[in-house]
XYZ file of C-alpha atoms in Angstrom:
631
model
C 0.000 0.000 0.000
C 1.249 3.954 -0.500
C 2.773 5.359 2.335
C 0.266 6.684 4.675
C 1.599 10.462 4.755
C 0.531 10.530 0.753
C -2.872 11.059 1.982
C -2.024 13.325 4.244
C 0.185 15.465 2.108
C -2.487 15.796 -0.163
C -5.293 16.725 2.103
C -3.724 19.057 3.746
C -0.903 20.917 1.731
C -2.808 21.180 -1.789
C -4.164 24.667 -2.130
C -6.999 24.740 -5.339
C -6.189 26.222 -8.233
C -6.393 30.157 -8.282
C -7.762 29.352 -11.955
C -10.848 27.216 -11.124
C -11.770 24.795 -8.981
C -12.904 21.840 -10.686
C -13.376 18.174 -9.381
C -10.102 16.945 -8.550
C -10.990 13.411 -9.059
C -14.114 13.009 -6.928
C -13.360 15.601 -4.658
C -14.785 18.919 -5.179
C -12.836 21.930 -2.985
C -13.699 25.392 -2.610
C -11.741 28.106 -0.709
C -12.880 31.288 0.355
C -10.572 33.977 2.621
C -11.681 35.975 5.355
C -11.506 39.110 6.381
C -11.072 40.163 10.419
C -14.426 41.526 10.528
C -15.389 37.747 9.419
C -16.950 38.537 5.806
C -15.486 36.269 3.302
C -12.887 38.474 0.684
C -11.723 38.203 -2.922
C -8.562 35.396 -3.246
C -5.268 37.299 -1.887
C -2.865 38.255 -5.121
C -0.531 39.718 -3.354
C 2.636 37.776 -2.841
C 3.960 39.284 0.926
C 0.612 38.828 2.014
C 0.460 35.300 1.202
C 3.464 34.830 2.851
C 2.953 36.729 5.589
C -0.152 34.110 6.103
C 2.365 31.087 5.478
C 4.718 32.196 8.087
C 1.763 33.116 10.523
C -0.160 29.482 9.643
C 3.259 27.840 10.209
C 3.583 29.691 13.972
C -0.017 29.113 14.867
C 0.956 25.005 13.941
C 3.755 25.097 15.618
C 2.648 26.507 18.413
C -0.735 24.189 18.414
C 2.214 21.431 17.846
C 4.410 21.612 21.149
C 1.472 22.668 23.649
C -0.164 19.247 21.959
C 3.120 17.642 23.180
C 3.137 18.973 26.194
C -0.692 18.326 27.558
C -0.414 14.780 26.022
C 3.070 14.402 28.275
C 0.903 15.582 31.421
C -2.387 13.463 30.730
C -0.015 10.317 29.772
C 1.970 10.725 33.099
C -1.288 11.324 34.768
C -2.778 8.455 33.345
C 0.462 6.280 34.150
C 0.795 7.256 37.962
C -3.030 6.352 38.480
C -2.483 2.781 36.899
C 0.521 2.468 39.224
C -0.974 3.768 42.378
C -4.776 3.051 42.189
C -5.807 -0.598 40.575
C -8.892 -1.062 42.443
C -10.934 -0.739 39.076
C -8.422 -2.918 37.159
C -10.301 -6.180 35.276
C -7.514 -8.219 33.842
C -8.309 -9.056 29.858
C -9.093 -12.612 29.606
C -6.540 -14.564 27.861
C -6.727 -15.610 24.378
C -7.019 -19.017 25.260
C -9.613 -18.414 27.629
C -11.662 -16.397 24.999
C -11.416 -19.082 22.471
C -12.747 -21.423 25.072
C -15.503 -18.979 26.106
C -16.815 -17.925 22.407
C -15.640 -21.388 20.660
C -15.860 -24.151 22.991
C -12.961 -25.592 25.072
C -13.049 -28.876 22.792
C -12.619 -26.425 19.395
C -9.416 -28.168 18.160
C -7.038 -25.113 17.599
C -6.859 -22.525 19.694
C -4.068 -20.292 18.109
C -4.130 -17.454 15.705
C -1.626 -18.656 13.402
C -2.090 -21.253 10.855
C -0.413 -25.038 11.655
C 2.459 -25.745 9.347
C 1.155 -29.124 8.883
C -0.417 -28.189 5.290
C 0.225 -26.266 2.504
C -2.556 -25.193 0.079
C -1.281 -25.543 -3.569
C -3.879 -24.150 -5.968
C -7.583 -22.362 -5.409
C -10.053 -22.646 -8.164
C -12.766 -19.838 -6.952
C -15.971 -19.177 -8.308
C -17.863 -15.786 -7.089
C -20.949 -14.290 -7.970
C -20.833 -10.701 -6.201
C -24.403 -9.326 -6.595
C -24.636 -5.987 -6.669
C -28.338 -5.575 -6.606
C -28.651 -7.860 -3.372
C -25.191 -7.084 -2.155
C -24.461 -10.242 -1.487
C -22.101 -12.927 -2.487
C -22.192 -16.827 -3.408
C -19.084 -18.994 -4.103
C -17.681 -22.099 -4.539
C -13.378 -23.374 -3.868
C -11.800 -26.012 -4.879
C -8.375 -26.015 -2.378
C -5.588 -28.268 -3.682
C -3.567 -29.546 -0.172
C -0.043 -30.305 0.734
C 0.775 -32.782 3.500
C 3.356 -31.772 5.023
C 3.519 -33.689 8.676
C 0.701 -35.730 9.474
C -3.146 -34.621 10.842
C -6.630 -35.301 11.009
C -7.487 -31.817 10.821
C -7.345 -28.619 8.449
C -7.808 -25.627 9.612
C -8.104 -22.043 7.332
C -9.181 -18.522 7.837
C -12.851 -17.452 6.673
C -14.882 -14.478 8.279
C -18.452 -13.477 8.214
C -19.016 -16.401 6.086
C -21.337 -19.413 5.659
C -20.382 -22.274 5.074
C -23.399 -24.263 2.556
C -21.996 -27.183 1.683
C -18.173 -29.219 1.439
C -17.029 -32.250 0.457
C -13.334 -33.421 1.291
C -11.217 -36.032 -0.988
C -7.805 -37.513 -0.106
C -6.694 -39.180 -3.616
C -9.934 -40.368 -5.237
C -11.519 -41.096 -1.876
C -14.312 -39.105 -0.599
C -13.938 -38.767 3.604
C -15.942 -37.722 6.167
C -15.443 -34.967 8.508
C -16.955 -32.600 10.803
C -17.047 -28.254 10.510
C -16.631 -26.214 13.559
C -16.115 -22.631 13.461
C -14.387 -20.265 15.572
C -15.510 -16.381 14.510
C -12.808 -15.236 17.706
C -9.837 -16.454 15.400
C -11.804 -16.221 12.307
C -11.275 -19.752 11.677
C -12.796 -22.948 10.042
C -11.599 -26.123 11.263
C -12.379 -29.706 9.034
C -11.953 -32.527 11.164
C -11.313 -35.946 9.569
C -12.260 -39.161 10.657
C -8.751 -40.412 9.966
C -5.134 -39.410 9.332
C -3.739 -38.180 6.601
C 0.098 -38.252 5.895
C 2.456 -36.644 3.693
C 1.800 -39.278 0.518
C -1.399 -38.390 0.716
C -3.147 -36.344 -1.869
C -5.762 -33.944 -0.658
C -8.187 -31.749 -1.770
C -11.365 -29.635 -0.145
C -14.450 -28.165 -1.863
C -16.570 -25.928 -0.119
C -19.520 -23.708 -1.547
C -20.328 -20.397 0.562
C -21.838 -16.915 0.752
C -21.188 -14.067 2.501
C -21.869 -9.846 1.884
C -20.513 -7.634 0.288
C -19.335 -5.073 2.567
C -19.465 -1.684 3.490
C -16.501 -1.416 5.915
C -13.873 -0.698 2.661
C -12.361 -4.096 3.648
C -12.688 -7.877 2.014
C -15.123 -7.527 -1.177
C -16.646 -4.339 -0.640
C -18.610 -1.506 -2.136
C -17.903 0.968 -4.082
C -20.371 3.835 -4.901
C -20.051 6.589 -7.529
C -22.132 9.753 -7.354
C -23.120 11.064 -10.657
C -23.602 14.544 -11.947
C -26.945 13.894 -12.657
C -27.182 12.867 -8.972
C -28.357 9.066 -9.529
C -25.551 6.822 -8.442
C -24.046 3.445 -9.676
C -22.204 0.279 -7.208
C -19.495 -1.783 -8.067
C -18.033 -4.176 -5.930
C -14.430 -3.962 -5.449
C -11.550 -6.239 -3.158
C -9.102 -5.068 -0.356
C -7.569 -7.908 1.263
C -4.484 -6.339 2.585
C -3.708 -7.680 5.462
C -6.323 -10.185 6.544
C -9.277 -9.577 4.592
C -9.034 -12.564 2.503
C -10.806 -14.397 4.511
C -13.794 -12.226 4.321
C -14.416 -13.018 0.768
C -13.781 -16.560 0.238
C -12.446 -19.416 3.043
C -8.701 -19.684 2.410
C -5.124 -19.700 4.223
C -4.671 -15.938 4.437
C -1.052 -15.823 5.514
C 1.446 -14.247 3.553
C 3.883 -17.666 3.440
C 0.951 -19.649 1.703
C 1.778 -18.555 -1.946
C -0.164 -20.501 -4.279
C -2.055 -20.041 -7.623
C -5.198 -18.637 -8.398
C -7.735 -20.010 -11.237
C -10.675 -17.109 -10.926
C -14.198 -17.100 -12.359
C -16.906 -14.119 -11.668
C -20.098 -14.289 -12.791
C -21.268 -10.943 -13.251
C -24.897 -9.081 -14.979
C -24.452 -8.836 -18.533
C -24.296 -4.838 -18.200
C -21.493 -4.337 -15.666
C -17.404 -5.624 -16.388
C -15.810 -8.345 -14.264
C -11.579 -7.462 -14.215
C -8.720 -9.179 -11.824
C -5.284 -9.807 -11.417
C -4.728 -12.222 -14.931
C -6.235 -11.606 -18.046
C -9.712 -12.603 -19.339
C -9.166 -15.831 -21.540
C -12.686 -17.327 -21.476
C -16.822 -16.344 -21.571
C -20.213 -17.986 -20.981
C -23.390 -17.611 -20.670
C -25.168 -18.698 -17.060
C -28.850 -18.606 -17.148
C -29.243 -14.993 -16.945
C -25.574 -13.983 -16.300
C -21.860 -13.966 -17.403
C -19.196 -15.710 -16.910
C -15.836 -14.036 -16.547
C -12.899 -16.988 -16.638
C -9.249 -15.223 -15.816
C -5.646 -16.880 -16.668
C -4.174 -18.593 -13.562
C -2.145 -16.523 -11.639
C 1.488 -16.886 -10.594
C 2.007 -17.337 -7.434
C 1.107 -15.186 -4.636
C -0.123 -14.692 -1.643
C -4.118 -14.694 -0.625
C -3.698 -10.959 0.332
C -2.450 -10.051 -3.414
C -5.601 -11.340 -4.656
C -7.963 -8.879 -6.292
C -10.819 -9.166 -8.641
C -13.888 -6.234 -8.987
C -16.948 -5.711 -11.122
C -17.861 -2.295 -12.197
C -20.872 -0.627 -13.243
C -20.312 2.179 -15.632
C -16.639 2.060 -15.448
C -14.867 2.851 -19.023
C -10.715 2.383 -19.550
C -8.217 3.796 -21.252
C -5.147 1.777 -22.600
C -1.796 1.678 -23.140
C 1.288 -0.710 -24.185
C 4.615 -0.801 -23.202
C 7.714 -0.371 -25.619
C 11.089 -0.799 -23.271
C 10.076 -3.827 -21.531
C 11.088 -7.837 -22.316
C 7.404 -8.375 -23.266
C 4.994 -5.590 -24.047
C 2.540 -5.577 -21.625
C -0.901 -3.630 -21.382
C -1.554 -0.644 -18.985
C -5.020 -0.173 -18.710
C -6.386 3.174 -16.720
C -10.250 2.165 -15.363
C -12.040 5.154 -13.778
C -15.973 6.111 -13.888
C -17.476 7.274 -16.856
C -18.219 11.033 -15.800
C -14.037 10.577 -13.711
C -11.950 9.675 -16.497
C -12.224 12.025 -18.960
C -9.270 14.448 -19.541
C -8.152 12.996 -16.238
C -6.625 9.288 -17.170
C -3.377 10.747 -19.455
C -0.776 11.786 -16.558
C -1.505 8.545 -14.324
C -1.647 6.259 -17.349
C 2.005 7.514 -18.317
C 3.718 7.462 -15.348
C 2.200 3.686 -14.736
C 3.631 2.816 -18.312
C 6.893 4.259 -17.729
C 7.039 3.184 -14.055
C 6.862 -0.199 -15.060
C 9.424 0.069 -17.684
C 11.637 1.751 -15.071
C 11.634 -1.116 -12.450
C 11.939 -4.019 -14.748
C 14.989 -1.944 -16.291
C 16.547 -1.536 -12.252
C 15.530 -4.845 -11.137
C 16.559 -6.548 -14.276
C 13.668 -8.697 -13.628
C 10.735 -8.894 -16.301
C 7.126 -8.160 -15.442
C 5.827 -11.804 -15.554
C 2.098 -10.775 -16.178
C 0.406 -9.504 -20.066
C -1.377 -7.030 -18.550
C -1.840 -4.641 -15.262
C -5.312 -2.290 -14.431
C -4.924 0.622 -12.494
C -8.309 1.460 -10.788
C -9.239 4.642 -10.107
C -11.988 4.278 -6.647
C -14.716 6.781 -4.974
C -14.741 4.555 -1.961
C -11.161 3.839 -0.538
C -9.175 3.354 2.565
C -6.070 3.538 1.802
C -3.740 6.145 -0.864
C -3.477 2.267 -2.825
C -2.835 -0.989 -3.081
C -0.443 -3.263 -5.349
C -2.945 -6.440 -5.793
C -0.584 -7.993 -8.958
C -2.190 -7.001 -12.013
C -4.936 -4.823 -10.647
C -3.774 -1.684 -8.400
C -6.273 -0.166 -6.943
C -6.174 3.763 -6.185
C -7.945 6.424 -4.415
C -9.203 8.445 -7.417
C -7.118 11.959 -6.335
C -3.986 9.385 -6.149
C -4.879 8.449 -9.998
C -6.492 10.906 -11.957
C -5.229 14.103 -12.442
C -7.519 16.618 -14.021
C -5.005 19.138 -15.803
C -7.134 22.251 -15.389
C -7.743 22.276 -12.323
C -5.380 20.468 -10.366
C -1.911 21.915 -8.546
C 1.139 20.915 -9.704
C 1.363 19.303 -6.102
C -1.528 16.850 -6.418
C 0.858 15.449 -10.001
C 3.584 15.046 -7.689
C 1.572 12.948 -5.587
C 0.150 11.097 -8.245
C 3.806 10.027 -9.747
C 4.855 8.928 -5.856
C 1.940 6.806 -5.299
C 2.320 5.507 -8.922
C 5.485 3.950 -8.515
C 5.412 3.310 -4.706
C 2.608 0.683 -5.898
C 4.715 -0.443 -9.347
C 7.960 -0.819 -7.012
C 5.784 -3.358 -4.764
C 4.921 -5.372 -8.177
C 9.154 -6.657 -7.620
C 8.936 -5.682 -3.525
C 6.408 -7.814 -1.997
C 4.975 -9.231 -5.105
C 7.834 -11.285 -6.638
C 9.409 -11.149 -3.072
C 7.022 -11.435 -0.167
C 8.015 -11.039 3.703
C 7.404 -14.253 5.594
C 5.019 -12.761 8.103
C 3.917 -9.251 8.551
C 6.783 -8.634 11.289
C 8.610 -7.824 8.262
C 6.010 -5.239 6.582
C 8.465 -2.990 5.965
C 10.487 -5.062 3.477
C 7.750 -4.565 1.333
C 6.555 -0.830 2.743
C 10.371 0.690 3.338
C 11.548 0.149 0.328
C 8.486 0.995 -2.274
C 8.621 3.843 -0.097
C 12.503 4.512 -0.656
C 11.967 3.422 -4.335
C 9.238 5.512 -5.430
C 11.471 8.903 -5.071
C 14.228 7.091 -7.352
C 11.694 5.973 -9.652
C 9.952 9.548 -9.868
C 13.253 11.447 -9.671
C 14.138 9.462 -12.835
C 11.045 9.878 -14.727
C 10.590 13.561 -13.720
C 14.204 14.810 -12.985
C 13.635 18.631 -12.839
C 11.483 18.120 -9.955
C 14.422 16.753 -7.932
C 12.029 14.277 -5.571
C 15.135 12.872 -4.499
C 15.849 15.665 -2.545
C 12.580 15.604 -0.679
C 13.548 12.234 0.386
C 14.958 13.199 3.327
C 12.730 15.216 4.300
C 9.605 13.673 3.515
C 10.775 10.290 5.643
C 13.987 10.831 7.368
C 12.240 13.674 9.359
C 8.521 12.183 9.461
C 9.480 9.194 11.150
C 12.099 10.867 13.741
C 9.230 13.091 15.095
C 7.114 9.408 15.783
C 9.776 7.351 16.457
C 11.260 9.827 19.890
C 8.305 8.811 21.881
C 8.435 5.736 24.127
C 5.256 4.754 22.137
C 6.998 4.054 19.275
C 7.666 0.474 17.766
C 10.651 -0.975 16.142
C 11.338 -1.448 12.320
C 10.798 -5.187 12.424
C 8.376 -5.637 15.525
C 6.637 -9.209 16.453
C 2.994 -9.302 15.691
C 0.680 -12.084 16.054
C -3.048 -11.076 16.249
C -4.517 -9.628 13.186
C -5.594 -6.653 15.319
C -2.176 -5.580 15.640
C -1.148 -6.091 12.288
C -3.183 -2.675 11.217
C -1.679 -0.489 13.650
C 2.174 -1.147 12.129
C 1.175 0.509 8.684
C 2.594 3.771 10.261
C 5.413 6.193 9.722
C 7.989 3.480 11.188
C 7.405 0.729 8.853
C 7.463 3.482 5.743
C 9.517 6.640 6.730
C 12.111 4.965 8.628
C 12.440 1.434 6.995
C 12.855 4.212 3.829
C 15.738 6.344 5.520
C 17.493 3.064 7.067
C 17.592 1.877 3.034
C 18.782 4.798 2.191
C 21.804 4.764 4.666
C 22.391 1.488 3.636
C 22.481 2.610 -0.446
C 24.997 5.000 0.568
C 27.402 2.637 2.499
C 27.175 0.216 -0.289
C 27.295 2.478 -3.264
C 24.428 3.054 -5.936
C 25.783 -0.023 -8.016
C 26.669 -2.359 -5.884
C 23.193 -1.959 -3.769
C 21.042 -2.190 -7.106
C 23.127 -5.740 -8.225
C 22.171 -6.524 -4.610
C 18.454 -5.952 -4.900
C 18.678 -8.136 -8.127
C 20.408 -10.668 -6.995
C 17.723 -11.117 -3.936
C 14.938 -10.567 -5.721
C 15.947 -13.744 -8.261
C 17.073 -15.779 -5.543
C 13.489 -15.225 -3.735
C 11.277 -15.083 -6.694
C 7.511 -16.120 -5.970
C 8.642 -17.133 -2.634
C 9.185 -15.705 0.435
C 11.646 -13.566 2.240
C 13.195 -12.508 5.979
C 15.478 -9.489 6.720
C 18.414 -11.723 7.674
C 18.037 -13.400 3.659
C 18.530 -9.422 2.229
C 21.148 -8.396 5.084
C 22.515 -12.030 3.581
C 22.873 -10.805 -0.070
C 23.777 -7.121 0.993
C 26.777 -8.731 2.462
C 27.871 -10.072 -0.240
C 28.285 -7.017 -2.322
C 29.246 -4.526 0.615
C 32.059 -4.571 3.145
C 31.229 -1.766 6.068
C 34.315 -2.301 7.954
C 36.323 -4.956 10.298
C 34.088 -4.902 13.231
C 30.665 -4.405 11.798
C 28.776 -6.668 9.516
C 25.831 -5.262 7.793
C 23.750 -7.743 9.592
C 24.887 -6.159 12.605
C 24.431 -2.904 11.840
C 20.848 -3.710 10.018
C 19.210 -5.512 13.030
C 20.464 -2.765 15.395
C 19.064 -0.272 13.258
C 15.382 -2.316 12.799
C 14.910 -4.276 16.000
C 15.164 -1.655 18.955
C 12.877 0.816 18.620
C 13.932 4.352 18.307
C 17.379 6.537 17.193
C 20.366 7.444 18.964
C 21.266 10.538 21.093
C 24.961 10.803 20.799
C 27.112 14.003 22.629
C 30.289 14.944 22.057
C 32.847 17.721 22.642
C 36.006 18.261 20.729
C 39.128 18.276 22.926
C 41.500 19.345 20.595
C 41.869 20.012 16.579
C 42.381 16.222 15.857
C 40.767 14.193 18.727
C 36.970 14.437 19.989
C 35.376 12.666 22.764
C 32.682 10.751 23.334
C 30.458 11.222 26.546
C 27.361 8.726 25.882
C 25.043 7.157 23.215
C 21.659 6.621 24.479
C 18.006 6.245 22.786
C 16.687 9.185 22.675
C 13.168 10.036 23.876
C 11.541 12.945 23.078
C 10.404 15.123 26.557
C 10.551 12.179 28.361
C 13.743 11.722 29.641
C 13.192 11.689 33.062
C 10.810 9.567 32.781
C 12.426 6.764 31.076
C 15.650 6.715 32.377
C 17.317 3.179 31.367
C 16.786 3.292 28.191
C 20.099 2.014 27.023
C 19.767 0.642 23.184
C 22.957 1.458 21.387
C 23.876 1.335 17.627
C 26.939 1.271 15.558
C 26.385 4.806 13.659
C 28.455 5.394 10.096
C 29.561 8.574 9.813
C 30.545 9.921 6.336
C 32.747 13.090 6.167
C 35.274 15.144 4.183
C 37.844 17.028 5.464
C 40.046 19.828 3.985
C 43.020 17.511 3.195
C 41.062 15.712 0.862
C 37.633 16.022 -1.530
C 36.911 11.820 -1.025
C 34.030 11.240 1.822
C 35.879 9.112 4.014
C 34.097 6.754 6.654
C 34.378 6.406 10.102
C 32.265 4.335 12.528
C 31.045 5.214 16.450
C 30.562 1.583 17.412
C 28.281 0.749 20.098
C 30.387 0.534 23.421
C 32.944 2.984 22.059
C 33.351 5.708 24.010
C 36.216 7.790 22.464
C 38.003 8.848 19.277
């Protein structure tokens, strides 16, 4: 998904065009000044004013900014010394086992969040009817199984579900076996009335319906407002991070990459797209039937299928990539005119960009870039079909700000750089979200800064993360790069600053140890090596050590984990004793107005320091190790 300050930046740094203020995308904005005496006033042309009102917005913020700090540092310590001194209303939070027992049963035969490793799914063959005049949904999915140690149980994910009907084969043998649902861990559980081993072939069919929702999550809806002020649904799929299992019952971890075989039936009038191309069509009584190429493989939450009402496209083919591949822009019929062209290039290019850097083709014919009314997030990079807020697509080149195209590029290739970053490569488990977050977010100012040079996004690179995630990451709140999380609840909360802005500025320290060259043959190399499977840190910090050499007494390992498994940054002071020699009083983590309060916090890091002196115009590199304390 696009880093979550994208939003942000757009909402609230885009100023409307002094020229008009057409819809930007689907958002309509009108700005009016006022006067002291309160009566709204003609738009301000003169330039000291405006920046007289810059400087005295930016001293109101800042102002609004620290006193913020400050009451939150009073209520939190507040807050703290009551829990420590007053626990007569304290009620201890059940445990999860005891909740499972409560809400499932105590005889509901797993009773953990994660998946067992005993199976591996090998194939889906799904077929959905979303209904968008009932808004509901009816399925069917036939799950190819890998035995890996033996069971008498399988157990997947599947959420405000029901389950119709199922019928469970190992080779050509049909067994029996028993459903029991858990909705606390969102799981199904099939329990067989015998073992199965590893030389066993298996193989589940379930039929099922569900909703389609109206949370923006799973298979959802999407509605479009129309000028004429009628309005049209489609039905549209987020499944990042556990929303799979809303739409269809399946093994919605990210280690469980499989193939998909997709069929949608669909209303005659409305268009059925997903992550492969279209390669067949038939008629069902009063409906069609959409059949899509099997995928490669990927992971459940990667998944992504949607039919529109009233959506049109335009298209686009590549010329500098191994295979030329289709770009296809998909908006609403009244949202993509003279607003598809900008978005539409940059994806083209984008594309042609990364498989150029990564020296790794684009392995799919086609990829849809869907422009959306209804969206959560800035985007997401479901393989094939990336789905976008409509101001992150379409850019409407009357009235919007040079800003919102900016944006628009970013968000672009943040999601292209995740078709090679999370795609071809996938973390293991969502721990490591910022292998696939950090660097599309570190990525997408290269790949802009190369398509658009004179707007020198590199630059803002620094700023934009380095900065972002220092002003989160100097409160005791704050999480580590790589951070151990188990319950899906949790797994929403570490889309933040930390996993984007910081896992960006780390790679970008890292870039410039290594060198530009030898870091990209890095990346390369990886991304080969791990192609359609599944990657940890240690496997990149593996391969970066291969083409880097820091110094004698740090390993980039080292210096990696310390960087992205303690939570926060250095404070480091020194004082120069003479012209040659400085000393070193203390490193310590460094937390932001809270000092006092958190006095042991003793996290160290090995800290490269790159500097030129006088005597010569080569950056030379020097290294304030973690228990050194002079130099």
């Amino acid at each position: 998904m696009s880093t979550p300050s994208t939003t942000a930046r757009l909402l609230f740094e885009e100023e409307p065009s002094a020229q008009n203020d057409k819809d930007l995308g689907n958002w309509t904005v009108k700005t009016v000044n006022v006067r002291s005496n309160g009566r709204p006033s003609p738009r301000m042309k003169d330039n000291s004013e405006r920046r007289h009102n810059i400087w005295l917005y930016f001293v109101v913020a800042l102002v609004m900014l620290l006193l913020g700090i400050l009451i939150g540092h009073f209520v939190l310590g507040q807050f703290e010394a009551k829990c420590e001194n007053d626990d007569r209303d304290y009620v201890p939070t059940p445990s999860l086992l005891e909740q499972v027992n409560q809400d499932c049963g105590s005889d509901f035969p797993w009773k953990q969040i994660r998946l067992p490793n005993d199976l591996m799914p090998l194939s889906y063959k799904l077929k959905i009817h979303p209904n968008l005049t009932t808004l509901t949904l009816k399925g069917h999915v036939d799950i190819h199984i890998q035995i890996l140690e033996r069971t008498d149980i399988i157990v997947m994910h599947a959420l405000k579900l029901n389950l119709t009907n199922f019928h469970l084969w190992v080779g050509p043998q049909l067994v029996a076996a028993k459903n029991k649902t858990c909705n606390r861990l969102a799981l199904w559980v099939f329990q067989l009335d015998q073992d199965v081993t590893p030389t066993d072939r298996l193989r589940i069919s379930i039929d099922f319906t569900g909703h389609i929702h109206k949370d923006l999550s799973g298979l959802y809806v999407n509605t479009h407002h129309n000028n004429d002020k009628t309005q049209t649904l489609s039905a549209i799929t987020q499944f990042e991070p556990t929303q799979a299992r809303k739409a269809f019952p399946c093994f919605d971890e990210p280690k469980f990459k499989v193939t998909f075989e997709l069929s949608i039936v669909r209303d005659p009038d409305h268009l059925a797209i997903a992550n492969m191309n279209q390669v067949g069509q038939e008629k069902e009584d009063e409906y069609v039937v959409d059949k899509f190429a099997e995928s490669v493989k990927m992971s459940t939450y990667l998944l992504a299928f949607a039919v529109l009402d009233d959506f049109r496209k335009v298209r686009r083919m590549t010329k500098n990539t191994k295979n030329p591949i289709e770009v296809n822009l998909y908006a609403s019929r009244e949202s993509i005119k003279d607003q598809a062209e900008f978005g539409l290039e940059t994806g083209v290019r984008a594309l042609e960009f990364f498989e150029d850097f990564f020296d790794l083709p684009f392995p799919l014919q086609k990829t849809d870039m869907v422009a959306l009314d209804d969206f959560a997030e800035g985007a997401m990079e479901n393989w094939g079909l990336i789905t976008f807020r409509d101001a992150a697509l379409l850019y409407n080149q009357n009235g919007s700000t040079e800003r919102t195209k900016e944006h628009i590029a970013l968000v672009v290739c943040h999601e292209m750089a995740h078709q090679w970053f999370g795609n071809y490569v996938t973390m293991q488990w969502w721990n490591d979200l910022w292998l696939n977050e950090g660097f599309a977010n570190f990525m997408e100012y290269l790949c802009v800064d190369h398509l658009y040079p004179s707007w020198k996004m590199i630059d803002v690179l620094f700023a934009e993360n380095f900065i972002q995630s220092m002003q989160l990451d100097g409160f005791h709140s704050s999480h580590a790069i790589s951070t151990p999380v188990e319950d899906p609840a949790q797994i929403g909360s570490i889309f933040d600053a930390i996993s984007y802005q910081k896992g960006a500025a780390i790679i970008r320290m890292l870039r410039g140890l290594a060198g530009n060259g030898a870091f990209q043959k890095a990346l390369q190399n990886y991304l080969k090596k791990f192609a359609y499977a599944n990657a940890q840190s240690s496997d990149l910090w593996e391969i970066l050590q291969q083409h880097m050499k820091l110094s004698v007494d740090v390993s980039v390992t080292e210096m990696a984990e310390a960087w992205t498994t303690q939570v926060g940054y250095p404070m480091v002071s020194v004082s120069l004793t003479n012209r040659s020699t400085f000393t070193i009083h203390n490193q310590r983590k460094f937390i932001f107005l809270e000092e006092a309060r958190y006095p042991n916090e003793t996290q160290q890091w090995p800290i490269p320091i790159q500097y030129q002196t006088d005597r010569s115009k080569e950056l030379e590199l020097a290294w304030l190790e973690a228990d050194q304390q002079e130099g």
